[in-house]
Coordinates of N, CA, C and O in Angstrom, one line a residue:
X1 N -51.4 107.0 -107.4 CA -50.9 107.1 -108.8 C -49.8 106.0 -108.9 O -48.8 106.1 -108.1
X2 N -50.0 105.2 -109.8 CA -49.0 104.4 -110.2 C -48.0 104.3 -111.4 O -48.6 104.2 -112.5
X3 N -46.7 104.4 -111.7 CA -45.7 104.6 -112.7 C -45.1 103.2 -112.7 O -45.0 102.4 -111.8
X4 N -44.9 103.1 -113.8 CA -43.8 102.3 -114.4 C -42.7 103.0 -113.8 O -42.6 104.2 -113.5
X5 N -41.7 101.6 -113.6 CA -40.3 101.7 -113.6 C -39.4 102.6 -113.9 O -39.3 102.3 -115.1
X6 N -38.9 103.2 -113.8 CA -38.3 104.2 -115.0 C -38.4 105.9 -115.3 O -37.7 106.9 -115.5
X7 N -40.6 105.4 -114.8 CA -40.8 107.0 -115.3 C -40.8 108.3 -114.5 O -41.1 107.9 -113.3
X8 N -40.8 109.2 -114.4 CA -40.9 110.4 -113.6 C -42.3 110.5 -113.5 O -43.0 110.6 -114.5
X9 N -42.9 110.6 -112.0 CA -44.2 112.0 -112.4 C -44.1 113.1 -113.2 O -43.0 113.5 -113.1
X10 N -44.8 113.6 -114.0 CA -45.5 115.0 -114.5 C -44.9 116.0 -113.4 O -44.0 116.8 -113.8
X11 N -45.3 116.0 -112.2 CA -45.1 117.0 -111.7 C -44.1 117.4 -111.1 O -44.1 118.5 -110.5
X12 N -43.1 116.3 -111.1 CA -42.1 116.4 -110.5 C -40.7 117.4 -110.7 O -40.3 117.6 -111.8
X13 N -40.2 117.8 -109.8 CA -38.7 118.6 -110.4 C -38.3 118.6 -109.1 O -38.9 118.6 -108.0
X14 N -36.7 118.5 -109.7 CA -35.9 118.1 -108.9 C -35.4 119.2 -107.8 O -35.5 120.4 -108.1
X15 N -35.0 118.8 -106.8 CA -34.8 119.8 -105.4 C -33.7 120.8 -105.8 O -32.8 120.1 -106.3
X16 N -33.4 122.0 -105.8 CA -32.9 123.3 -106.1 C -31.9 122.8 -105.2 O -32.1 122.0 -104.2
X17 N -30.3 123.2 -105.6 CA -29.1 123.5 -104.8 C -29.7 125.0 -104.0 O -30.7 125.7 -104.3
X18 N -29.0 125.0 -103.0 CA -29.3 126.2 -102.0 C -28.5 127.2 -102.8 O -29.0 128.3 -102.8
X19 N -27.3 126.9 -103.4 CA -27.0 127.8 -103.4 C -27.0 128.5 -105.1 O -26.2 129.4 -105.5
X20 N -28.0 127.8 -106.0 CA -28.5 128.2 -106.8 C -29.2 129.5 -107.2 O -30.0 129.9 -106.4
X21 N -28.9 130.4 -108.2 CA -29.3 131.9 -108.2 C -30.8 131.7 -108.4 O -31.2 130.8 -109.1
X22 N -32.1 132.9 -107.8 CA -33.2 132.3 -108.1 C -33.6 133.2 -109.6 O -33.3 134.4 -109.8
X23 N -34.1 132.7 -110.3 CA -34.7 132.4 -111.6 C -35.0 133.8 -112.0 O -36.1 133.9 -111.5
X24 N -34.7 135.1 -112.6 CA -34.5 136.2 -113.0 C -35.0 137.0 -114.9 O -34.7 136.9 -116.1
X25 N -35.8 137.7 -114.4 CA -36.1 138.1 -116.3 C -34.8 138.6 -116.5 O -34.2 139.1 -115.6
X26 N -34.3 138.5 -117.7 CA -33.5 139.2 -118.5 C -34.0 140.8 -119.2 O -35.1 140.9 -119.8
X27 N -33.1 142.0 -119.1 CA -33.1 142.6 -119.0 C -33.0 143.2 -119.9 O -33.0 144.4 -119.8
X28 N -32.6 142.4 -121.3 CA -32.1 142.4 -122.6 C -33.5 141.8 -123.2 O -33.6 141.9 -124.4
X29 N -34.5 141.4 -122.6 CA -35.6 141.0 -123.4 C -36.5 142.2 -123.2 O -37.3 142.6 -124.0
X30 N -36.3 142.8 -121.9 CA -37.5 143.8 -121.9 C -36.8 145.5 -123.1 O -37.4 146.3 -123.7
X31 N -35.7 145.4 -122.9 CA -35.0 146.1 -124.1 C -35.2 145.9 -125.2 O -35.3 146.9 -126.0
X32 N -35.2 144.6 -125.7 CA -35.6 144.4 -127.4 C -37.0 144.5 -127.4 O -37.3 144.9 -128.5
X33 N -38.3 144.4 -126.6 CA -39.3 144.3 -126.5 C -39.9 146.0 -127.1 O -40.6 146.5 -128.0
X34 N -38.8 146.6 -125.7 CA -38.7 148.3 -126.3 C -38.6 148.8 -127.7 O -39.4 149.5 -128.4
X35 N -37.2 148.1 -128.0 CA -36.8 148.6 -129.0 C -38.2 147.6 -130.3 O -39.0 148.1 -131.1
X36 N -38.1 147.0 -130.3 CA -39.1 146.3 -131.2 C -40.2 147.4 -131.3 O -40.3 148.1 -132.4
X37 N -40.8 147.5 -130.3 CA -42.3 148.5 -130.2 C -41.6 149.8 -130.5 O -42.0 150.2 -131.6
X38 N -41.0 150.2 -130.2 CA -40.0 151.9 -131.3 C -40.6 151.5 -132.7 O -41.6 151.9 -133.2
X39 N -39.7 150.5 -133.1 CA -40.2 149.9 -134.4 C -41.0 149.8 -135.2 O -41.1 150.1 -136.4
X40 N -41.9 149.0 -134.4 CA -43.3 148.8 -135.2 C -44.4 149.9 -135.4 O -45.4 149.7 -136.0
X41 N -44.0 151.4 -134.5 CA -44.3 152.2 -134.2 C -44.4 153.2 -135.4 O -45.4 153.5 -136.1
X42 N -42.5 153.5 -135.6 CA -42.3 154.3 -136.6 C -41.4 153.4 -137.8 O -40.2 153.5 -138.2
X43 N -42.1 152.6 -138.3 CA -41.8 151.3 -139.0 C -42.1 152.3 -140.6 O -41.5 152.0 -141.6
X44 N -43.0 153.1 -140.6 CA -43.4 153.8 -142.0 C -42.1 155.0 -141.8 O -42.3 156.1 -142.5
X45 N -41.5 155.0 -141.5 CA -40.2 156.0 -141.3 C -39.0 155.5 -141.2 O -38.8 154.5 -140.5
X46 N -38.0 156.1 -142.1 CA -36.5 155.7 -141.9 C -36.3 155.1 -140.0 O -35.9 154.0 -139.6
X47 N -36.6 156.0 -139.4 CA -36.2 155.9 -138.3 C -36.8 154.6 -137.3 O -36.4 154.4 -136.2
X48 N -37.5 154.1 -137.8 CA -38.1 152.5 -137.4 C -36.9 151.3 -138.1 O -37.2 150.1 -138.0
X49 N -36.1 151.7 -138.5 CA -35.0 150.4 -139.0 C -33.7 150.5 -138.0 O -33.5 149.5 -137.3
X50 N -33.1 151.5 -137.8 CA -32.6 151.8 -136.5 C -33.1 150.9 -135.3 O -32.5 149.9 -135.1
X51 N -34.1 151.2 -134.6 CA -34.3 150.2 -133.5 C -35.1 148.7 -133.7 O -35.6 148.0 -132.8
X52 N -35.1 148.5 -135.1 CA -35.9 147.3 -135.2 C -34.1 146.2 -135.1 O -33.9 145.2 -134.4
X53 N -33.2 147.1 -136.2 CA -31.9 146.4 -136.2 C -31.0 146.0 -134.6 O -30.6 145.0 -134.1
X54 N -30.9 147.2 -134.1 CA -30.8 147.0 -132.6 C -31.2 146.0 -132.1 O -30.4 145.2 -131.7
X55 N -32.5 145.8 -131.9 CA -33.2 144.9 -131.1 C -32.9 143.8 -131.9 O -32.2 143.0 -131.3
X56 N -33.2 143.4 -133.3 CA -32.7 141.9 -133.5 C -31.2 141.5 -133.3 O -30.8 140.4 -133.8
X57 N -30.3 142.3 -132.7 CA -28.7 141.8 -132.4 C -29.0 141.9 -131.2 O -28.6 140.8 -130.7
X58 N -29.6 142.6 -130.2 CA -29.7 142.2 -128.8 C -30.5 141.0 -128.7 O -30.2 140.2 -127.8
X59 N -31.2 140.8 -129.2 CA -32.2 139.3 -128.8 C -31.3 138.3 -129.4 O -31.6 137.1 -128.9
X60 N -30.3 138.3 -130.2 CA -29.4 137.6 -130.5 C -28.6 137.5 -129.3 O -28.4 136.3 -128.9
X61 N -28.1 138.4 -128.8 CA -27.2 138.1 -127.6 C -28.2 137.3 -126.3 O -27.9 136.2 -125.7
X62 N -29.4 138.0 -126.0 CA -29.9 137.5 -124.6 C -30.4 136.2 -125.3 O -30.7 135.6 -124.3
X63 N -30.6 135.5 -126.2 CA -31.2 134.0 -126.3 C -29.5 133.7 -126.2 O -29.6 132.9 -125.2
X64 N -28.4 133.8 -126.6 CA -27.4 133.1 -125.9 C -26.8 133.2 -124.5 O -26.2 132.3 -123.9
X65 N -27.2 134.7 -123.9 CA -27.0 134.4 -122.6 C -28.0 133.5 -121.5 O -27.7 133.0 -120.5
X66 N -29.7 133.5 -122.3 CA -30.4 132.6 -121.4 C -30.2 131.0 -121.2 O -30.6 130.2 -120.4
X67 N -29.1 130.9 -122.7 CA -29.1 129.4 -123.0 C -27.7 129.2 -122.2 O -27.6 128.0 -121.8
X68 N -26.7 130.1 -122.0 CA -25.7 130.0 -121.3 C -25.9 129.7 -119.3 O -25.0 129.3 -118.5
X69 N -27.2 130.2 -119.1 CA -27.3 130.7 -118.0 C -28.3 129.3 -117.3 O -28.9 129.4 -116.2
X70 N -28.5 128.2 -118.1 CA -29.1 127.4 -117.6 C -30.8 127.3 -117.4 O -31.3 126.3 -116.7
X71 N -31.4 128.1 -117.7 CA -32.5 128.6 -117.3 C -32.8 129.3 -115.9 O -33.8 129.0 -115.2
X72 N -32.2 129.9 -115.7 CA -31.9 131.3 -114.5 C -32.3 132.4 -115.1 O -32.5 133.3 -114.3
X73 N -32.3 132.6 -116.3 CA -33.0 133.5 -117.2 C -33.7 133.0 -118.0 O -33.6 131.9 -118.5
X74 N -34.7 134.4 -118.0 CA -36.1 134.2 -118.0 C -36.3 135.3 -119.2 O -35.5 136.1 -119.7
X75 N -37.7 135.1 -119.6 CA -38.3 136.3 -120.4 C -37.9 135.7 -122.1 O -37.3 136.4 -122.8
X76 N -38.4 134.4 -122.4 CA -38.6 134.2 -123.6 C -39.4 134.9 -124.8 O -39.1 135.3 -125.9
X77 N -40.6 135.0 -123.7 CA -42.0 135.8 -124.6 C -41.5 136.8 -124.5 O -41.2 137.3 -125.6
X78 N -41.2 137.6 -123.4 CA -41.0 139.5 -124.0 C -40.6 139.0 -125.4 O -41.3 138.9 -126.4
X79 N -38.9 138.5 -125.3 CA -37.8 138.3 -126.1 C -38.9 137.9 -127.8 O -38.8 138.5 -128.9
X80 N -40.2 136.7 -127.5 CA -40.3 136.6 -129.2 C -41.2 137.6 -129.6 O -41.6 137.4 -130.8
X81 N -42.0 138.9 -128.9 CA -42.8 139.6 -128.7 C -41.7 141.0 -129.5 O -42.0 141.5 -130.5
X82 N -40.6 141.3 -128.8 CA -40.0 142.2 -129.5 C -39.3 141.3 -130.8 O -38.6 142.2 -131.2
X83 N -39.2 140.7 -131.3 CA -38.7 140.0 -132.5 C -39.7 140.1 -133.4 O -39.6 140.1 -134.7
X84 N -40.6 140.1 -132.7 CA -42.3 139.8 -134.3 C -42.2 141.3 -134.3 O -42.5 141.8 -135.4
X85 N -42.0 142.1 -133.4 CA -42.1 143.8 -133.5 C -41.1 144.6 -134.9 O -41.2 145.2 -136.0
X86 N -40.0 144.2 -134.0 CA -38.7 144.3 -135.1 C -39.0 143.6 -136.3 O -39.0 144.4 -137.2
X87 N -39.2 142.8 -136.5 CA -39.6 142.5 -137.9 C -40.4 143.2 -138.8 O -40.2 143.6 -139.9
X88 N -41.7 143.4 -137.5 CA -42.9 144.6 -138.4 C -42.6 145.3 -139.2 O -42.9 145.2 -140.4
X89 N -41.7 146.5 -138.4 CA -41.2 147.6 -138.3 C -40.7 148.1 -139.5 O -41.0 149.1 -140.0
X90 N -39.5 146.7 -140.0 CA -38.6 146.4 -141.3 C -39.6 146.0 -142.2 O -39.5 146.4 -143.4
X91 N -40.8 144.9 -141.8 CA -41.6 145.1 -143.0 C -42.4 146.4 -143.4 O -42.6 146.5 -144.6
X92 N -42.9 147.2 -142.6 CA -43.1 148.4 -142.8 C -42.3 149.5 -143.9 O -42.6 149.8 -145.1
X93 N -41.0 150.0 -143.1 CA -40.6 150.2 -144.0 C -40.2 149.9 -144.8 O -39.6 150.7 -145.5
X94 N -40.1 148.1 -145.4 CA -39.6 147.7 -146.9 C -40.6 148.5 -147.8 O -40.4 149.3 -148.6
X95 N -42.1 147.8 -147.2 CA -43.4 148.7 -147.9 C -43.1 150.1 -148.6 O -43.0 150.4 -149.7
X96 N -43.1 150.8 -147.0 CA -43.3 152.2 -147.4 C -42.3 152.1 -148.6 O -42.8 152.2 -149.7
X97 N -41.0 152.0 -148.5 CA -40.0 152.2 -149.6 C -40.4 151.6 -151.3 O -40.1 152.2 -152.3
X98 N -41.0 150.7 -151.1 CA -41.8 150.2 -152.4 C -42.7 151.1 -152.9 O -42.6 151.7 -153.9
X99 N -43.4 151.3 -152.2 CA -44.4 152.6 -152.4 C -43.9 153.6 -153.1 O -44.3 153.8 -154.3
X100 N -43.1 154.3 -152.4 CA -41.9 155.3 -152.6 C -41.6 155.6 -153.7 O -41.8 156.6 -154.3
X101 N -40.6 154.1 -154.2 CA -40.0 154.0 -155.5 C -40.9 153.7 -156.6 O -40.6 153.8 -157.8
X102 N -42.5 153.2 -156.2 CA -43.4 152.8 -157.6 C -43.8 154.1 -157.8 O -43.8 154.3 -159.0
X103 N -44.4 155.4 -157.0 CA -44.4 156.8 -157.1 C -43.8 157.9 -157.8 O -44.1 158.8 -158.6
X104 N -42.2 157.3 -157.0 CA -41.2 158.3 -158.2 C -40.8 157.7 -159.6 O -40.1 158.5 -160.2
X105 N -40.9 156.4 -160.2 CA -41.0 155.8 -161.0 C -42.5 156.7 -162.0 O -42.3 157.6 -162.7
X106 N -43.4 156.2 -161.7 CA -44.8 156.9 -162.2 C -44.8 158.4 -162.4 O -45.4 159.0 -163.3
X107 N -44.1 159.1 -161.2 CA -43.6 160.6 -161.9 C -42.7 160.9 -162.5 O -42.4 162.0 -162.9
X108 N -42.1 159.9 -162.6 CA -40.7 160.1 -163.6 C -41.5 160.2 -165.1 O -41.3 161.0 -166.1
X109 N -42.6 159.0 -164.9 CA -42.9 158.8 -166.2 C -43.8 159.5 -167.2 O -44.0 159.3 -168.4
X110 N -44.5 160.6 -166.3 CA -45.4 161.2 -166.2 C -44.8 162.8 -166.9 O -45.6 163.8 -167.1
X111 N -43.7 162.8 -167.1 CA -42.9 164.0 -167.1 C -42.4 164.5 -168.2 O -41.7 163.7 -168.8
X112 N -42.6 165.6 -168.7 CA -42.9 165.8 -170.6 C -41.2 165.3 -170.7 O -40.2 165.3 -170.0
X113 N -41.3 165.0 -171.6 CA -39.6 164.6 -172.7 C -39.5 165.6 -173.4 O -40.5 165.9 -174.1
X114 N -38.0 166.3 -173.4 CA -37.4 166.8 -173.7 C -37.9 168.3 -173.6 O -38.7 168.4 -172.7
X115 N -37.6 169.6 -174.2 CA -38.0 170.9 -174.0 C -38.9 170.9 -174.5 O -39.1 170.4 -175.6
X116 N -40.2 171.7 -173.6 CA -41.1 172.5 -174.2 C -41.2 173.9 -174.7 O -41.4 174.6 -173.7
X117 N -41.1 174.7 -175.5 CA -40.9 175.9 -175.9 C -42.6 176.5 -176.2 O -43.7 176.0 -176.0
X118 N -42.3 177.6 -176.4 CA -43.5 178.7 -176.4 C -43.9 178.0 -178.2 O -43.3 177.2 -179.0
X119 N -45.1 178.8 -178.3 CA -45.4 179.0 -179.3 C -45.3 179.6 -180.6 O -45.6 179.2 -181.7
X120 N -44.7 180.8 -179.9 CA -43.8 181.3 -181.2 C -42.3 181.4 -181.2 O -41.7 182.4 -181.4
X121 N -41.8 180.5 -181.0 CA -40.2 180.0 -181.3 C -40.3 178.9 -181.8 O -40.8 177.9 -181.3
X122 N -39.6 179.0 -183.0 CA -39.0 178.1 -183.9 C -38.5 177.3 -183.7 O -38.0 176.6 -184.6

């Protein structure tokens, strides 16, 4: 195989310091992954916004600690795997809540005005 001047092999990478830490998942991605899948789970319930919110401020933190960490941390994909989760979850329940409010709208509207009285009262 022949290169130009200049260029690197493809396959090349450079020799590891010894005393370099070896390459580690983050522990914070398999947690938002959790909390995501909570989420997308019970996404048609109040209770699916709770861990969908959690998880998108932890994936906020572990994409800054992996970026801090030089690539020594690991676990991208968990990390965008619970993010598409947590999202679900919130779109879920935006839904359900739309639902919700076009329902009690429609029975609102649905609902006699003003007193009904008997038949024989004046």
């Amino acid at each position: 195989m022949t290169i130009a001047a200049g260029q690197v092999p493809i396959g090349y990478q450079p020799p590891r310091h010894p005393l370099d830490p070896e390459p580690v998942r983050s522990t914070k991605a398999r947690a938002v992954f959790a909390l995501g899948l909570v989420a997308a789970c019970t996404g048609l319930f109040v209770g699916g916004v709770v861990p969908a919110t959690v998880a998108l401020l932890l994936a906020r933190q572990a994409r800054r600690e992996a970026y801090a960490s030089g690539g020594f941390l690991t676990g991208a994909a968990w990390l965008r795997r619970g993010e598409r989760l947590a999202w679900t979850g919130l779109v879920l329940f935006a839904a359900c809540l739309v639902l919700l409010l076009i329902a009690g709208v429609v029975g609102l509207a649905q609902a006699p005005v003003g007193q009904d009285f008997d038949s024989n009262v004046d």
